CSV table of C-alpha atoms in Angstrom, one decimal:
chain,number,residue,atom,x,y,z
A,183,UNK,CA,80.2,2.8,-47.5
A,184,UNK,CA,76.4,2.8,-48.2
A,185,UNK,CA,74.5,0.8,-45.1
A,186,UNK,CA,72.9,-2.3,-46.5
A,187,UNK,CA,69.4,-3.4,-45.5
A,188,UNK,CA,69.9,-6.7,-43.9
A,189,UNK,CA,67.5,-9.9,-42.8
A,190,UNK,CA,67.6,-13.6,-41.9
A,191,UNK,CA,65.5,-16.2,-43.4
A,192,UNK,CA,64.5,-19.4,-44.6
A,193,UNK,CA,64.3,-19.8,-48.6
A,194,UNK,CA,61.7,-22.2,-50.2
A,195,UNK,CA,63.1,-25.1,-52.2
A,196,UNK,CA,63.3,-24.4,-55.7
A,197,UNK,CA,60.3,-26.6,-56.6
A,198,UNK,CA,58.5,-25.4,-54.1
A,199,UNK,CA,59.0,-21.5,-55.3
A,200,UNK,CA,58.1,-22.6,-58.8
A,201,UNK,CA,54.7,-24.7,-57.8
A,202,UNK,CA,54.3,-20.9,-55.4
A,203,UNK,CA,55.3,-19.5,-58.5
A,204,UNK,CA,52.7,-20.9,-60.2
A,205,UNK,CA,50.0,-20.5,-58.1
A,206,UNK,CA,50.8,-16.5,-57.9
A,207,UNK,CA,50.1,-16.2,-61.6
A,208,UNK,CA,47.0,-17.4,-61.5
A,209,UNK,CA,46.0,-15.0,-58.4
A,210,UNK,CA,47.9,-12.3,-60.1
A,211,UNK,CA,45.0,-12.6,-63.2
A,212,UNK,CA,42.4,-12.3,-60.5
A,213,UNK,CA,43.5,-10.3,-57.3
A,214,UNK,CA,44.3,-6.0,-57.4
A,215,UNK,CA,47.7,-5.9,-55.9
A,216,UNK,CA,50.4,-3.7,-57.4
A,217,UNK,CA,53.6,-5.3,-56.7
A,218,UNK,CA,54.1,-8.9,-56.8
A,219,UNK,CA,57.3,-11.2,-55.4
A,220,UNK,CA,59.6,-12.1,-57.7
A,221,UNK,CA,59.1,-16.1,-57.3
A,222,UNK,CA,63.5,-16.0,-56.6
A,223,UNK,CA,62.3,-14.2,-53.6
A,224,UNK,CA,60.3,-16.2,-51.9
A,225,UNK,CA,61.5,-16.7,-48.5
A,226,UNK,CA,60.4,-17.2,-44.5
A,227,UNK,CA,61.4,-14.1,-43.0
A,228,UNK,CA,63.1,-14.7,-39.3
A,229,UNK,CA,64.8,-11.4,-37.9
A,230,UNK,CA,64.9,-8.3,-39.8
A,231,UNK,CA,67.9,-6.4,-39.0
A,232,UNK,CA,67.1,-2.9,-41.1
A,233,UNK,CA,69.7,-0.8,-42.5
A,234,UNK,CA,72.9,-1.4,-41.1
A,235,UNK,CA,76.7,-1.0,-42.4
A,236,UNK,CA,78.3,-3.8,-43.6
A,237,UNK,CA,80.9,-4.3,-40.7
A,238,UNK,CA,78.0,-5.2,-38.7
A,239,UNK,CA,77.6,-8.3,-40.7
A,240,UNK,CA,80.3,-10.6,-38.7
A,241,UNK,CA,78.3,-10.3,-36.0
A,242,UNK,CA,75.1,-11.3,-37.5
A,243,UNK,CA,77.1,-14.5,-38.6
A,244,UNK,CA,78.9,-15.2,-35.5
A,245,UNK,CA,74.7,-14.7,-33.7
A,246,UNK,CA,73.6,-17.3,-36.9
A,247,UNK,CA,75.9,-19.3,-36.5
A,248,UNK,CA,75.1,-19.9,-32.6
A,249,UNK,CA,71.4,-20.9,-33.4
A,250,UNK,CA,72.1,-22.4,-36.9
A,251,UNK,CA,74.7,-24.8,-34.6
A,252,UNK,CA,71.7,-26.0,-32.4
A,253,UNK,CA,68.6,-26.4,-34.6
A,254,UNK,CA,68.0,-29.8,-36.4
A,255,UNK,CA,66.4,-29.8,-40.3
A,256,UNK,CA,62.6,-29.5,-40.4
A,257,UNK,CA,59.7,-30.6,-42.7
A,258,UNK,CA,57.2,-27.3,-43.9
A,259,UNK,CA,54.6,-26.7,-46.6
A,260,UNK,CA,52.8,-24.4,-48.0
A,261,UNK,CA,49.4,-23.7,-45.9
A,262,UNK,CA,46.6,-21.4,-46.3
A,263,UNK,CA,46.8,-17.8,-48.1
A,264,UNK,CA,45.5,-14.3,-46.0
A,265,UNK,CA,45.9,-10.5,-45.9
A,266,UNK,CA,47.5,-7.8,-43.7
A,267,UNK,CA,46.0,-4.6,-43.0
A,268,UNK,CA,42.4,-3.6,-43.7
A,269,UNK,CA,39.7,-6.4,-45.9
A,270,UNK,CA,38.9,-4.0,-48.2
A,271,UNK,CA,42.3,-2.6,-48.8
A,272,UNK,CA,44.8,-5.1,-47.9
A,273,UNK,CA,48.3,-4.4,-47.2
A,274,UNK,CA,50.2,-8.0,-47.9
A,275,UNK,CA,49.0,-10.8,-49.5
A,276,UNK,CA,51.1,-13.9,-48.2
A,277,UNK,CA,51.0,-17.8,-47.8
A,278,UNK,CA,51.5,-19.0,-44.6
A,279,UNK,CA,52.7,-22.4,-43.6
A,280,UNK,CA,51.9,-25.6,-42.1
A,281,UNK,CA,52.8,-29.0,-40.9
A,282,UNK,CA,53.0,-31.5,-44.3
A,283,UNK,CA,50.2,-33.4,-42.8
A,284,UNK,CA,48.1,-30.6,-43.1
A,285,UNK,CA,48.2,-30.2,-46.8
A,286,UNK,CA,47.7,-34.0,-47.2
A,287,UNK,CA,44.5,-33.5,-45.9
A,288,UNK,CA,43.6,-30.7,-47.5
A,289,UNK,CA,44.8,-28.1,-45.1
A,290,UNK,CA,45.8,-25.6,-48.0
A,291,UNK,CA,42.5,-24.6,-49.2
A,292,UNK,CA,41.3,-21.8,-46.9
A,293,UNK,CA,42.0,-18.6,-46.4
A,294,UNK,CA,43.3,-16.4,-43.4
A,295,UNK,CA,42.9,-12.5,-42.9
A,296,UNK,CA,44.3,-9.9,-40.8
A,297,UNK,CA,45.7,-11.4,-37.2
A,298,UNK,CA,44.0,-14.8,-38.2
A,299,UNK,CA,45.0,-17.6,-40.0
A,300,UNK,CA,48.8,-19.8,-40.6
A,301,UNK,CA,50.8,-16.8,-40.3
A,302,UNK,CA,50.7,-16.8,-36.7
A,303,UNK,CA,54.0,-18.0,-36.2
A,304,UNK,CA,52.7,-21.1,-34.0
A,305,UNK,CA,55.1,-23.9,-35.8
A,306,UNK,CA,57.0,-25.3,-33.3
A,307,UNK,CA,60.6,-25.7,-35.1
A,308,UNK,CA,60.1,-22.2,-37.1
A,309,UNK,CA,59.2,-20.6,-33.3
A,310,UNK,CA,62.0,-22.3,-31.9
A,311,UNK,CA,64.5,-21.0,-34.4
A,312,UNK,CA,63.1,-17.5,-34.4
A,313,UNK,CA,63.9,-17.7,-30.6
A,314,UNK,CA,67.1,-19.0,-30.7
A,315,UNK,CA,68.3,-16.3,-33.2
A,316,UNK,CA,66.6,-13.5,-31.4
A,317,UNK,CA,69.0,-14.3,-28.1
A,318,UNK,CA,72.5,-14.0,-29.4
A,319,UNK,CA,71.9,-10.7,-31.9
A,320,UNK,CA,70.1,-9.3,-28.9
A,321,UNK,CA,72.9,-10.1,-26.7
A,322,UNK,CA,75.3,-8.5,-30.0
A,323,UNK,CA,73.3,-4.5,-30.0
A,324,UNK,CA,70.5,-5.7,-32.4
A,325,UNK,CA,67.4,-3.9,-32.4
A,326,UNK,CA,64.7,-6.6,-32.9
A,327,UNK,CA,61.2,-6.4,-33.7
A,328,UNK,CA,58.8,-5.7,-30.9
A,329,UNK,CA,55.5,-7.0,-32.5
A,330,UNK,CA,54.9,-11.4,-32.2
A,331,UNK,CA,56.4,-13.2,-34.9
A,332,UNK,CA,54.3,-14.0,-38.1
A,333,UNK,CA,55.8,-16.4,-40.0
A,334,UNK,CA,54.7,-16.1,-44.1
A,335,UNK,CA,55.7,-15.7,-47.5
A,336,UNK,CA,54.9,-12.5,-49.2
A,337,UNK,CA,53.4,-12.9,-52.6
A,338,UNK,CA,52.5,-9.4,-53.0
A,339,UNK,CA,51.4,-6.0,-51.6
A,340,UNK,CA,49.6,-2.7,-52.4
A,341,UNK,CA,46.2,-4.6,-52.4
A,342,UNK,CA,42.9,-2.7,-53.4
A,343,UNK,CA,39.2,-3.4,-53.5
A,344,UNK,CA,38.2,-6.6,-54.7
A,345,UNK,CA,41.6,-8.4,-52.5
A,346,UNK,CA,40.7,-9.5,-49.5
A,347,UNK,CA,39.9,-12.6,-47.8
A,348,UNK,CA,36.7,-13.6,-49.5
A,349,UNK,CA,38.6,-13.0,-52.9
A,350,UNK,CA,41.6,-14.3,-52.1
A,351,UNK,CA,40.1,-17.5,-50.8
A,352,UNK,CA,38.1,-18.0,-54.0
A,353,UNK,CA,41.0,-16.9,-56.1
A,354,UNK,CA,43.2,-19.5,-54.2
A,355,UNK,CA,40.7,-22.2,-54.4
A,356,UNK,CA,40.8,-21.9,-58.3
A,357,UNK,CA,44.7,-21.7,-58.6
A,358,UNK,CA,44.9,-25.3,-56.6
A,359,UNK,CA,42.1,-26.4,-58.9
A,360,UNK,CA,43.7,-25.6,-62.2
A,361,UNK,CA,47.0,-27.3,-61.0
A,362,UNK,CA,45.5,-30.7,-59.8
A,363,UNK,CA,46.3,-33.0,-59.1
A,364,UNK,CA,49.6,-32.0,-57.2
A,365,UNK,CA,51.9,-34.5,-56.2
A,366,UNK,CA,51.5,-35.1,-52.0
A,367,UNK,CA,55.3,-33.5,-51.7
A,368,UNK,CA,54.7,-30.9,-54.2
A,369,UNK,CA,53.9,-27.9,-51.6
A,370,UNK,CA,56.4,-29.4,-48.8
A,371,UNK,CA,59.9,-29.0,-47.8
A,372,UNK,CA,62.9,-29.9,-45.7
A,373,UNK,CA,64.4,-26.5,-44.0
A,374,UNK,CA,68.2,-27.7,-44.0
A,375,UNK,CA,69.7,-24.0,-43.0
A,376,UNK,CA,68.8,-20.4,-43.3
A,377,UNK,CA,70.4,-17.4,-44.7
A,378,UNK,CA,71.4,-14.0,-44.4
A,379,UNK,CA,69.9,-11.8,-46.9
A,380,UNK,CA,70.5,-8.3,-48.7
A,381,UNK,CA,67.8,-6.4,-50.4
A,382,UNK,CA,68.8,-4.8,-53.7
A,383,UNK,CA,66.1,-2.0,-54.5
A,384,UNK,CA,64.9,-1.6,-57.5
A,385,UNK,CA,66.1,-5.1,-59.0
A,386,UNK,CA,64.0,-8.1,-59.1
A,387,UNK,CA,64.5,-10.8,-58.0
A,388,UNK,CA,65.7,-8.0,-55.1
A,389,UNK,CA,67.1,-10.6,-52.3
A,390,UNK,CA,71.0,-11.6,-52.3
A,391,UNK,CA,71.7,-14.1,-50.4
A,392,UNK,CA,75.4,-13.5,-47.6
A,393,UNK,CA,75.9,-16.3,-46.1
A,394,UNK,CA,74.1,-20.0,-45.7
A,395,UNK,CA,74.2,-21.0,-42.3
A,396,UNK,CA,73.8,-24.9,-42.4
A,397,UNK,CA,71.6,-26.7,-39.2
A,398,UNK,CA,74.2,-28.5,-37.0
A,399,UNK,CA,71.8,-31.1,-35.1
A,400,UNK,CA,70.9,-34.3,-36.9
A,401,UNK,CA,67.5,-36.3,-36.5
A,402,UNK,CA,68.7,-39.5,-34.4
């Protein structure tokens, strides 16, 4: 049997996808990238696990299950958009995220770039769960990634001239703009579980979700 190419992550609500939805079409009209997320897709990426066969996948849930078990729900938005890879010939467009409180005052307007900006990974409950995954599918043979963790949502890649910070930040700026007034929740979320995901290439959306793995603490 064909490997599968496997991850974990954390999915967006739905009306959180559709208002990032949103938002991406009206950067899509402005910004050169070739290949844009399917709004279905949009997801917080924790661990990816590469190409691996498909009997590898109990152990993947047994390891998810372990952190899933001891991680309580957690509140996220939507924070400021950046690039990967070189200004004038980006790699990644993506949105990172932020603390609720942030967007409330206005925390989603700028714009990040290269090693800079909310995709840093700094969240507390997002780092804590990234560590407590990382643990248990090390512990199972997994090869994990080397480089820090940068937590983001992809919105597209294969950037050109004319995509990168300074464009995407003015770009961005207009999409909130032409969307106002947004409800205070509209760009935040409760994280309530992850999931195990398999990439389908050459369909969109391209992400199937495995399994669900539920969070087992509870806020006192």
């Amino acid at each position: 049997m064909d490997n599968f190419r496997l991850f974990l992550g954390v999915a967006l609500s739905a009306s959180v996808g559709e208002r990032l939805g949103d938002l991406a079409k009206r950067l899509a009209d402005r910004l050169p990238y070739r290949s844009w997320t399917h709004p279905a897709d949009y997801h917080i990426t924790l661990h990816f696990l590469g190409d691996l066969p498909p009997d590898r996948i109990p152990a993947i849930q047994a390891a998810a299950r372990e952190a899933a078990d001891r991680t309580a729900p957690f509140a996220l938005a939507l924070g400021r958009p950046g690039t990967f890879g070189p200004p004038d010939a980006p790699r990644v467009l993506w949105c990172g995220l932020t603390e609720p409180a942030a967007v409330a005052a206005g925390g989603s307007q700028g714009c990040g770039s290269g090693d800079h900006g909310d995709a840093a990974g700094t969240l507390p409950a997002l780092a804590a769960l990234y560590a407590a995954l990382a643990k248990p599918l090390a512990a199972s043979g997994f090869a994990l990634e080397a480089r820090p963790y940068r937590a983001h949502v992809t919105l597209a890649r294969r950037g050109g001239p004319g995509g990168g910070p300074d464009a995407v930040s003015a770009a961005w700026h207009d999409a909130v703009q032409a969307l106002a007034p947004l409800p205070a929740d509209a760009l935040s979320w409760t994280a309530e579980s992850f999931a195990l995901f398999r990439t389908h290439f050459g369909r969109r959306p391209a992400y199937e979700r495995l399994a669900e793995f539920p969070f087992g603490l509870r806020q006192p």
